[in-house]
Amino acid sequence: MATTTRQQLEQLALQGLSYADDHVGDPFSIKDVAERLGISYSYFYHNFADCMGEPFWHYVKRHRLELAAGLLRHSGHNIGEVGDLCGYSTTAAFSKAFKQHFKESPKEFRRISELPNEKRTIQIVETITIAAGGDIFSNIFNYDRGEKVHLPDCILYYSLLSDGRDPIGEMIARMNRYQHAFTKILQQLNLPQLNVITGTLDAVPVTDYEKLSIFAGISIPITSTTVHQLMAERYSYLMKKRIPGGSYLKLPVPMDFATAGIPMYNFINRNCKEGIFKMSGNHFFISLHGTTRCEIFIPLLRKHY
């Protein structure tokens, strides 16, 4: 198969993945996605499995349940609300699917102090970031250093930095190139107030390390209609995702994005466990400011704002 053809097939599969992630709480079918991409059901079904290593609907179910597990872990939503946010019409249907996948009910899952993937993922990432020259400045990850801000509803235009083998290593290796490309887009659109951001589509303590989808992209307020029209005309190859606005904790840290990853997760996990704040969703991200500074944005449940 020619390289260009393979790239085109992978792009179709990634667009299908993007659609599934952006419609986690919405009902849809494989046919809906195939029609959106302008290809046949059979073509999309087989292409996605070939490119992504798992059938599309298997990915959808796994992704929804892993995001639900992340919400059970860190959000203040009750079990019914978590199920609804992740595409289940009833609490009973959600609880059944969740127990089949995780071997624990949602209620039992919330009581687990350390998840099976959690220790392994943290150890892998610590090894990689230390090898890359990073250090952990845990003393600056303090809730009192954070600023509570309100962000508008946005659309994220992004590319994935990882392809399922070594997501953090791939992110570190590729970020400079992608940051440069997205910074150039912001300059062309005359949006100097915006920054390149990075994060994951997944629930970090739940999803297998090798399956984490790390992104780099730009988040543009949904009200900027002219900008979105330009993005559709010039950069239709980029993946898209809605990022809810609302209450966020902004925490500035004097380190690069890779070094910030582990203490950021520990900070979120510790504060959620202690009830200092609860998250409204899994969509926390890091805003990049050069190589020695970044800002972490954590979505807060309104009653904790």
mmCIF file of C-alpha atoms in Angstrom:
data_model
loop_
_atom_site.group_PDB
_atom_site.id
_atom_site.type_symbol
_atom_site.label_atom_id
_atom_site.label_comp_id
_atom_site.label_asym_id
_atom_site.label_seq_id
_atom_site.Cartn_x
_atom_site.Cartn_y
_atom_site.Cartn_z
ATOM 1 C CA MET A 1 0.000 0.000 0.000
ATOM 2 C CA ALA A 2 1.364 3.436 -0.920
ATOM 3 C CA THR A 3 2.355 5.701 1.937
ATOM 4 C CA THR A 4 -0.096 8.426 0.953
ATOM 5 C CA THR A 5 -2.943 5.911 0.840
ATOM 6 C CA ARG A 6 -2.033 4.586 4.267
ATOM 7 C CA GLN A 7 -1.909 8.118 5.629
ATOM 8 C CA GLN A 8 -5.345 8.836 4.200
ATOM 9 C CA LEU A 9 -6.761 5.688 5.807
ATOM 10 C CA GLU A 10 -5.232 6.587 9.161
ATOM 11 C CA GLN A 11 -6.681 10.081 8.895
ATOM 12 C CA LEU A 12 -10.175 8.647 8.336
ATOM 13 C CA ALA A 13 -9.755 6.378 11.366
ATOM 14 C CA LEU A 14 -8.562 9.296 13.490
ATOM 15 C CA GLN A 15 -11.526 11.405 12.399
ATOM 16 C CA GLY A 16 -13.784 8.548 13.510
ATOM 17 C CA LEU A 17 -11.989 8.412 16.850
ATOM 18 C CA SER A 18 -12.365 12.182 17.179
ATOM 19 C CA TYR A 19 -16.100 11.972 16.484
ATOM 20 C CA ALA A 20 -16.542 9.270 19.119
ATOM 21 C CA ASP A 21 -14.648 11.272 21.718
ATOM 22 C CA ASP A 22 -16.598 14.452 20.976
ATOM 23 C CA HIS A 23 -19.942 12.617 21.273
ATOM 24 C CA VAL A 24 -19.278 10.552 24.396
ATOM 25 C CA GLY A 25 -22.666 11.446 25.871
ATOM 26 C CA ASP A 26 -24.648 11.340 22.611
ATOM 27 C CA PRO A 27 -26.374 8.412 20.896
ATOM 28 C CA PHE A 28 -24.889 7.581 17.476
ATOM 29 C CA SER A 29 -24.132 4.583 15.280
ATOM 30 C CA ILE A 30 -21.214 3.466 13.125
ATOM 31 C CA LYS A 31 -23.359 4.343 10.114
ATOM 32 C CA ASP A 32 -23.674 7.924 11.382
ATOM 33 C CA VAL A 33 -19.902 8.255 11.596
ATOM 34 C CA ALA A 34 -19.291 6.654 8.184
ATOM 35 C CA GLU A 35 -21.818 8.992 6.552
ATOM 36 C CA ARG A 36 -20.196 11.967 8.272
ATOM 37 C CA LEU A 37 -16.864 10.933 6.747
ATOM 38 C CA GLY A 38 -18.416 10.258 3.319
ATOM 39 C CA ILE A 39 -17.461 6.574 3.189
ATOM 40 C CA SER A 40 -19.331 3.276 3.415
ATOM 41 C CA TYR A 41 -20.130 1.521 6.682
ATOM 42 C CA SER A 42 -18.060 -1.535 5.714
ATOM 43 C CA TYR A 43 -15.075 0.544 4.591
ATOM 44 C CA PHE A 44 -15.001 2.530 7.823
ATOM 45 C CA TYR A 45 -15.607 -0.524 10.021
ATOM 46 C CA HIS A 46 -12.680 -2.510 8.587
ATOM 47 C CA ASN A 47 -10.352 0.493 8.185
ATOM 48 C CA PHE A 48 -10.763 1.627 11.795
ATOM 49 C CA ALA A 49 -9.971 -1.833 13.155
ATOM 50 C CA ASP A 50 -6.920 -2.154 10.899
ATOM 51 C CA CYS A 51 -5.516 1.254 11.839
ATOM 52 C CA MET A 52 -6.426 1.401 15.523
ATOM 53 C CA GLY A 53 -6.036 -2.229 16.534
ATOM 54 C CA GLU A 54 -9.584 -2.622 17.866
ATOM 55 C CA PRO A 55 -13.095 -2.460 16.379
ATOM 56 C CA PHE A 56 -14.704 0.979 16.414
ATOM 57 C CA TRP A 57 -17.572 0.073 18.729
ATOM 58 C CA HIS A 58 -15.162 -1.638 21.109
ATOM 59 C CA TYR A 59 -13.225 1.634 21.284
ATOM 60 C CA VAL A 60 -16.430 3.637 21.857
ATOM 61 C CA LYS A 61 -17.570 1.419 24.732
ATOM 62 C CA ARG A 62 -14.120 1.236 26.321
ATOM 63 C CA HIS A 63 -13.579 4.989 25.992
ATOM 64 C CA ARG A 64 -16.964 5.826 27.520
ATOM 65 C CA LEU A 65 -16.472 3.499 30.463
ATOM 66 C CA GLU A 66 -12.904 4.655 31.113
ATOM 67 C CA LEU A 67 -14.022 8.286 31.084
ATOM 68 C CA ALA A 68 -16.837 7.307 33.438
ATOM 69 C CA ALA A 69 -14.290 5.697 35.748
ATOM 70 C CA GLY A 70 -12.267 8.916 35.688
ATOM 71 C CA LEU A 71 -15.373 10.878 36.665
ATOM 72 C CA LEU A 72 -16.124 8.444 39.484
ATOM 73 C CA ARG A 73 -12.560 8.976 40.643
ATOM 74 C CA HIS A 74 -12.304 12.763 40.522
ATOM 75 C CA SER A 75 -15.684 14.386 39.943
ATOM 76 C CA GLY A 76 -18.497 15.310 42.298
ATOM 77 C CA HIS A 77 -21.177 13.816 40.036
ATOM 78 C CA ASN A 78 -23.372 11.031 41.359
ATOM 79 C CA ILE A 79 -23.426 7.657 39.606
ATOM 80 C CA GLY A 80 -26.531 8.467 37.533
ATOM 81 C CA GLU A 81 -25.004 11.738 36.342
ATOM 82 C CA VAL A 82 -21.752 10.003 35.403
ATOM 83 C CA GLY A 83 -23.660 7.416 33.358
ATOM 84 C CA ASP A 84 -25.631 10.130 31.581
ATOM 85 C CA LEU A 85 -22.497 12.117 30.757
ATOM 86 C CA CYS A 86 -20.968 8.997 29.217
ATOM 87 C CA GLY A 87 -23.878 8.019 26.993
ATOM 88 C CA TYR A 88 -25.989 5.647 29.105
ATOM 89 C CA SER A 89 -29.729 6.266 29.160
ATOM 90 C CA THR A 90 -30.308 4.697 32.591
ATOM 91 C CA THR A 91 -28.280 4.190 35.746
ATOM 92 C CA ALA A 92 -29.043 0.460 35.594
ATOM 93 C CA ALA A 93 -27.636 0.156 32.048
ATOM 94 C CA PHE A 94 -24.527 2.088 33.048
ATOM 95 C CA SER A 95 -23.954 0.054 36.216
ATOM 96 C CA LYS A 96 -24.313 -3.228 34.321
ATOM 97 C CA ALA A 97 -21.896 -2.205 31.558
ATOM 98 C CA PHE A 98 -19.435 -0.775 34.082
ATOM 99 C CA LYS A 99 -19.343 -3.941 36.192
ATOM 100 C CA GLN A 100 -18.916 -6.131 33.107
ATOM 101 C CA HIS A 101 -15.899 -4.060 32.061
ATOM 102 C CA PHE A 102 -14.194 -3.329 35.400
ATOM 103 C CA LYS A 103 -15.458 -6.285 37.495
ATOM 104 C CA GLU A 104 -16.595 -3.755 40.102
ATOM 105 C CA SER A 105 -19.807 -1.769 40.426
ATOM 106 C CA PRO A 106 -19.513 2.034 40.128
ATOM 107 C CA LYS A 107 -20.111 2.307 43.881
ATOM 108 C CA GLU A 108 -17.411 -0.262 44.673
ATOM 109 C CA PHE A 109 -15.032 1.348 42.169
ATOM 110 C CA ARG A 110 -15.252 4.669 43.993
ATOM 111 C CA ARG A 111 -13.856 3.011 47.121
ATOM 112 C CA ILE A 112 -10.628 1.773 45.455
ATOM 113 C CA SER A 113 -7.687 3.773 46.816
ATOM 114 C CA GLU A 114 -5.212 2.916 44.029
ATOM 115 C CA LEU A 115 -6.326 1.758 40.586
ATOM 116 C CA PRO A 116 -4.617 -1.183 38.837
ATOM 117 C CA ASN A 117 -3.100 0.997 36.074
ATOM 118 C CA GLU A 118 -2.303 3.945 38.289
ATOM 119 C CA LYS A 119 0.994 2.872 39.872
ATOM 120 C CA ARG A 120 2.358 1.480 36.596
ATOM 121 C CA THR A 121 1.500 4.588 34.571
ATOM 122 C CA ILE A 122 3.053 6.927 37.135
ATOM 123 C CA GLN A 123 6.234 4.854 37.315
ATOM 124 C CA ILE A 124 6.589 4.794 33.516
ATOM 125 C CA VAL A 125 6.030 8.524 33.159
ATOM 126 C CA GLU A 126 8.405 9.378 36.020
ATOM 127 C CA THR A 127 11.127 7.283 34.387
ATOM 128 C CA ILE A 128 10.660 8.999 31.024
ATOM 129 C CA THR A 129 10.457 12.562 32.335
ATOM 130 C CA ILE A 130 13.479 12.155 34.616
ATOM 131 C CA ALA A 131 15.449 10.653 31.710
ATOM 132 C CA ALA A 132 14.441 13.692 29.633
ATOM 133 C CA GLY A 133 15.939 16.009 32.247
ATOM 134 C CA GLY A 134 12.859 16.753 34.315
ATOM 135 C CA ASP A 135 12.542 17.211 38.064
ATOM 136 C CA ILE A 136 9.512 17.250 40.333
ATOM 137 C CA PHE A 137 8.715 20.552 42.047
ATOM 138 C CA SER A 138 5.915 19.259 44.233
ATOM 139 C CA ASN A 139 6.076 22.248 46.557
ATOM 140 C CA ILE A 140 4.632 24.570 43.911
ATOM 141 C CA PHE A 141 1.582 22.350 43.351
ATOM 142 C CA ASN A 142 -0.384 24.066 46.053
ATOM 143 C CA TYR A 143 -4.096 24.844 45.824
ATOM 144 C CA ASP A 144 -3.545 28.299 47.340
ATOM 145 C CA ARG A 145 -1.314 29.229 44.375
ATOM 146 C CA GLY A 146 -4.171 28.647 41.969
ATOM 147 C CA GLU A 147 -6.504 31.270 40.524
ATOM 148 C CA LYS A 148 -10.171 30.527 39.900
ATOM 149 C CA VAL A 149 -11.157 31.667 36.412
ATOM 150 C CA HIS A 150 -14.090 31.343 34.030
ATOM 151 C CA LEU A 151 -13.427 30.031 30.514
ATOM 152 C CA PRO A 152 -15.846 30.218 27.561
ATOM 153 C CA ASP A 153 -17.124 27.206 25.624
ATOM 154 C CA CYS A 154 -14.443 26.386 23.053
ATOM 155 C CA ILE A 155 -13.626 24.120 20.153
ATOM 156 C CA LEU A 156 -10.265 22.390 20.291
ATOM 157 C CA TYR A 157 -8.477 21.815 16.977
ATOM 158 C CA TYR A 158 -5.832 19.193 17.562
ATOM 159 C CA SER A 159 -3.513 16.441 16.380
ATOM 160 C CA LEU A 160 -2.582 13.322 18.320
ATOM 161 C CA LEU A 161 1.051 13.032 19.348
ATOM 162 C CA SER A 162 0.929 9.338 20.244
ATOM 163 C CA ASP A 163 0.028 6.229 18.277
ATOM 164 C CA GLY A 164 -0.379 3.690 21.038
ATOM 165 C CA ARG A 165 3.154 2.544 21.839
ATOM 166 C CA ASP A 166 4.870 5.049 24.112
ATOM 167 C CA PRO A 167 2.544 8.063 24.400
ATOM 168 C CA ILE A 168 4.585 10.190 26.809
ATOM 169 C CA GLY A 169 7.855 9.494 25.016
ATOM 170 C CA GLU A 170 6.212 10.330 21.684
ATOM 171 C CA MET A 171 4.711 13.509 23.135
ATOM 172 C CA ILE A 172 8.141 14.694 24.324
ATOM 173 C CA ALA A 173 9.768 13.819 20.991
ATOM 174 C CA ARG A 174 7.109 15.462 18.812
ATOM 175 C CA MET A 175 5.876 18.419 20.834
ATOM 176 C CA ASN A 176 8.340 21.016 19.526
ATOM 177 C CA ARG A 177 7.288 20.360 15.942
ATOM 178 C CA TYR A 178 3.581 20.461 16.721
ATOM 179 C CA GLN A 179 3.900 23.467 19.005
ATOM 180 C CA HIS A 180 5.649 25.344 16.220
ATOM 181 C CA ALA A 181 2.954 24.367 13.704
ATOM 182 C CA PHE A 182 0.045 25.419 15.946
ATOM 183 C CA THR A 183 1.823 28.632 16.980
ATOM 184 C CA LYS A 184 2.139 29.479 13.274
ATOM 185 C CA ILE A 185 -1.613 28.909 12.840
ATOM 186 C CA LEU A 186 -2.337 31.274 15.739
ATOM 187 C CA GLN A 187 -0.079 33.904 14.165
ATOM 188 C CA GLN A 188 -1.804 33.545 10.792
ATOM 189 C CA LEU A 189 -5.208 33.920 12.458
ATOM 190 C CA ASN A 190 -3.950 36.905 14.490
ATOM 191 C CA LEU A 191 -4.802 35.300 17.834
ATOM 192 C CA PRO A 192 -1.831 36.308 20.013
ATOM 193 C CA GLN A 193 -3.870 35.903 23.204
ATOM 194 C CA LEU A 194 -4.213 32.142 22.709
ATOM 195 C CA ASN A 195 -1.657 29.416 23.403
ATOM 196 C CA VAL A 196 -0.981 25.880 22.296
ATOM 197 C CA ILE A 197 -2.379 23.369 24.774
ATOM 198 C CA THR A 198 -1.762 19.707 25.460
ATOM 199 C CA GLY A 199 -3.653 16.997 27.301
ATOM 200 C CA THR A 200 -5.193 13.575 26.849
ATOM 201 C CA LEU A 201 -8.515 12.356 25.520
ATOM 202 C CA ASP A 202 -8.503 9.631 28.145
ATOM 203 C CA ALA A 203 -8.849 9.105 31.880
ATOM 204 C CA VAL A 204 -5.208 8.958 32.980
ATOM 205 C CA PRO A 205 -5.439 6.600 35.986
ATOM 206 C CA VAL A 206 -7.783 4.223 34.157
ATOM 207 C CA THR A 207 -6.695 3.859 30.519
ATOM 208 C CA ASP A 208 -3.775 1.513 29.781
ATOM 209 C CA TYR A 209 -0.598 3.541 29.339
ATOM 210 C CA GLU A 210 -0.064 2.264 25.780
ATOM 211 C CA LYS A 211 -3.575 3.386 24.756
ATOM 212 C CA LEU A 212 -3.385 6.970 26.010
ATOM 213 C CA SER A 213 -4.173 9.518 23.287
ATOM 214 C CA ILE A 214 -2.054 12.627 23.934
ATOM 215 C CA PHE A 215 -2.925 15.738 21.921
ATOM 216 C CA ALA A 216 -1.510 19.133 21.030
ATOM 217 C CA GLY A 217 -3.801 21.822 19.681
ATOM 218 C CA ILE A 218 -5.427 25.217 20.006
ATOM 219 C CA SER A 219 -8.666 25.980 21.828
ATOM 220 C CA ILE A 220 -10.786 28.721 20.219
ATOM 221 C CA PRO A 221 -13.919 30.265 21.807
ATOM 222 C CA ILE A 222 -17.041 28.950 20.110
ATOM 223 C CA THR A 223 -18.300 32.520 19.565
ATOM 224 C CA SER A 224 -15.387 33.278 17.199
ATOM 225 C CA THR A 225 -17.401 32.241 14.134
ATOM 226 C CA THR A 226 -15.132 33.867 11.536
ATOM 227 C CA VAL A 227 -12.096 32.070 12.957
ATOM 228 C CA HIS A 228 -13.913 28.740 12.886
ATOM 229 C CA GLN A 229 -14.829 29.302 9.241
ATOM 230 C CA LEU A 230 -11.165 29.907 8.444
ATOM 231 C CA MET A 231 -10.162 26.795 10.373
ATOM 232 C CA ALA A 232 -12.661 24.728 8.364
ATOM 233 C CA GLU A 233 -11.351 26.130 5.084
ATOM 234 C CA ARG A 234 -7.621 25.928 5.786
ATOM 235 C CA TYR A 235 -7.159 23.153 8.345
ATOM 236 C CA SER A 236 -9.944 20.643 7.742
ATOM 237 C CA TYR A 237 -7.483 17.805 8.436
ATOM 238 C CA LEU A 238 -7.331 18.702 12.138
ATOM 239 C CA MET A 239 -9.434 16.776 14.624
ATOM 240 C CA LYS A 240 -12.047 18.676 16.647
ATOM 241 C CA LYS A 241 -13.425 18.468 20.152
ATOM 242 C CA ARG A 242 -15.797 20.644 22.179
ATOM 243 C CA ILE A 243 -14.329 21.824 25.488
ATOM 244 C CA PRO A 244 -16.982 22.989 27.964
ATOM 245 C CA GLY A 245 -16.527 26.413 29.467
ATOM 246 C CA GLY A 246 -17.192 27.262 33.083
ATOM 247 C CA SER A 247 -15.208 27.274 36.298
ATOM 248 C CA TYR A 248 -11.529 26.325 36.156
ATOM 249 C CA LEU A 249 -8.611 26.382 38.550
ATOM 250 C CA LYS A 250 -5.601 27.930 36.785
ATOM 251 C CA LEU A 251 -2.275 26.937 38.310
ATOM 252 C CA PRO A 252 0.913 28.503 36.858
ATOM 253 C CA VAL A 253 4.018 26.334 37.212
ATOM 254 C CA PRO A 254 7.675 27.216 36.378
ATOM 255 C CA MET A 255 8.460 24.076 34.399
ATOM 256 C CA ASP A 256 7.942 22.490 31.008
ATOM 257 C CA PHE A 257 4.821 20.475 30.130
ATOM 258 C CA ALA A 258 6.514 17.065 30.457
ATOM 259 C CA THR A 259 7.892 17.762 33.921
ATOM 260 C CA ALA A 260 4.496 19.082 35.052
ATOM 261 C CA GLY A 261 2.607 15.887 34.173
ATOM 262 C CA ILE A 262 3.197 13.677 37.221
ATOM 263 C CA PRO A 263 2.915 16.339 39.941
ATOM 264 C CA MET A 264 -0.185 17.657 38.158
ATOM 265 C CA TYR A 265 -1.887 14.272 38.381
ATOM 266 C CA ASN A 266 -0.810 13.811 42.011
ATOM 267 C CA PHE A 267 -2.118 17.313 42.784
ATOM 268 C CA ILE A 268 -5.508 16.544 41.205
ATOM 269 C CA ASN A 269 -5.774 13.131 42.826
ATOM 270 C CA ARG A 270 -4.819 14.358 46.308
ATOM 271 C CA ASN A 271 -7.150 17.361 46.306
ATOM 272 C CA CYS A 272 -10.107 15.376 44.938
ATOM 273 C CA LYS A 273 -9.605 12.650 47.554
ATOM 274 C CA GLU A 274 -9.440 15.230 50.322
ATOM 275 C CA GLY A 275 -12.508 17.039 49.003
ATOM 276 C CA ILE A 276 -10.702 20.354 48.493
ATOM 277 C CA PHE A 277 -12.221 20.458 45.023
ATOM 278 C CA LYS A 278 -14.081 18.139 42.667
ATOM 279 C CA MET A 279 -13.812 18.166 38.892
ATOM 280 C CA SER A 280 -16.715 18.718 36.490
ATOM 281 C CA GLY A 281 -15.108 16.518 33.825
ATOM 282 C CA ASN A 282 -11.939 14.839 32.570
ATOM 283 C CA HIS A 283 -10.943 17.787 30.366
ATOM 284 C CA PHE A 284 -8.015 19.278 32.282
ATOM 285 C CA PHE A 285 -5.186 20.553 30.082
ATOM 286 C CA ILE A 286 -1.818 22.327 30.080
ATOM 287 C CA SER A 287 -1.300 25.658 28.322
ATOM 288 C CA LEU A 288 2.259 25.991 26.992
ATOM 289 C CA HIS A 289 4.374 29.121 27.507
ATOM 290 C CA GLY A 290 7.807 28.372 26.089
ATOM 291 C CA THR A 291 10.100 25.752 27.602
ATOM 292 C CA THR A 292 10.207 26.889 31.228
ATOM 293 C CA ARG A 293 6.631 27.828 32.084
ATOM 294 C CA CYS A 294 3.128 26.461 31.642
ATOM 295 C CA GLU A 295 -0.335 26.796 33.141
ATOM 296 C CA ILE A 296 -2.576 23.951 34.246
ATOM 297 C CA PHE A 297 -6.343 24.319 33.857
ATOM 298 C CA ILE A 298 -8.592 22.025 35.924
ATOM 299 C CA PRO A 299 -12.392 22.125 35.411
ATOM 300 C CA LEU A 300 -14.161 22.599 38.728
ATOM 301 C CA LEU A 301 -17.613 21.483 39.748
ATOM 302 C CA ARG A 302 -19.532 24.723 40.308
ATOM 303 C CA LYS A 303 -20.289 24.089 43.982
ATOM 304 C CA HIS A 304 -16.518 23.873 44.565
ATOM 305 C CA TYR A 305 -15.809 27.105 42.714
#
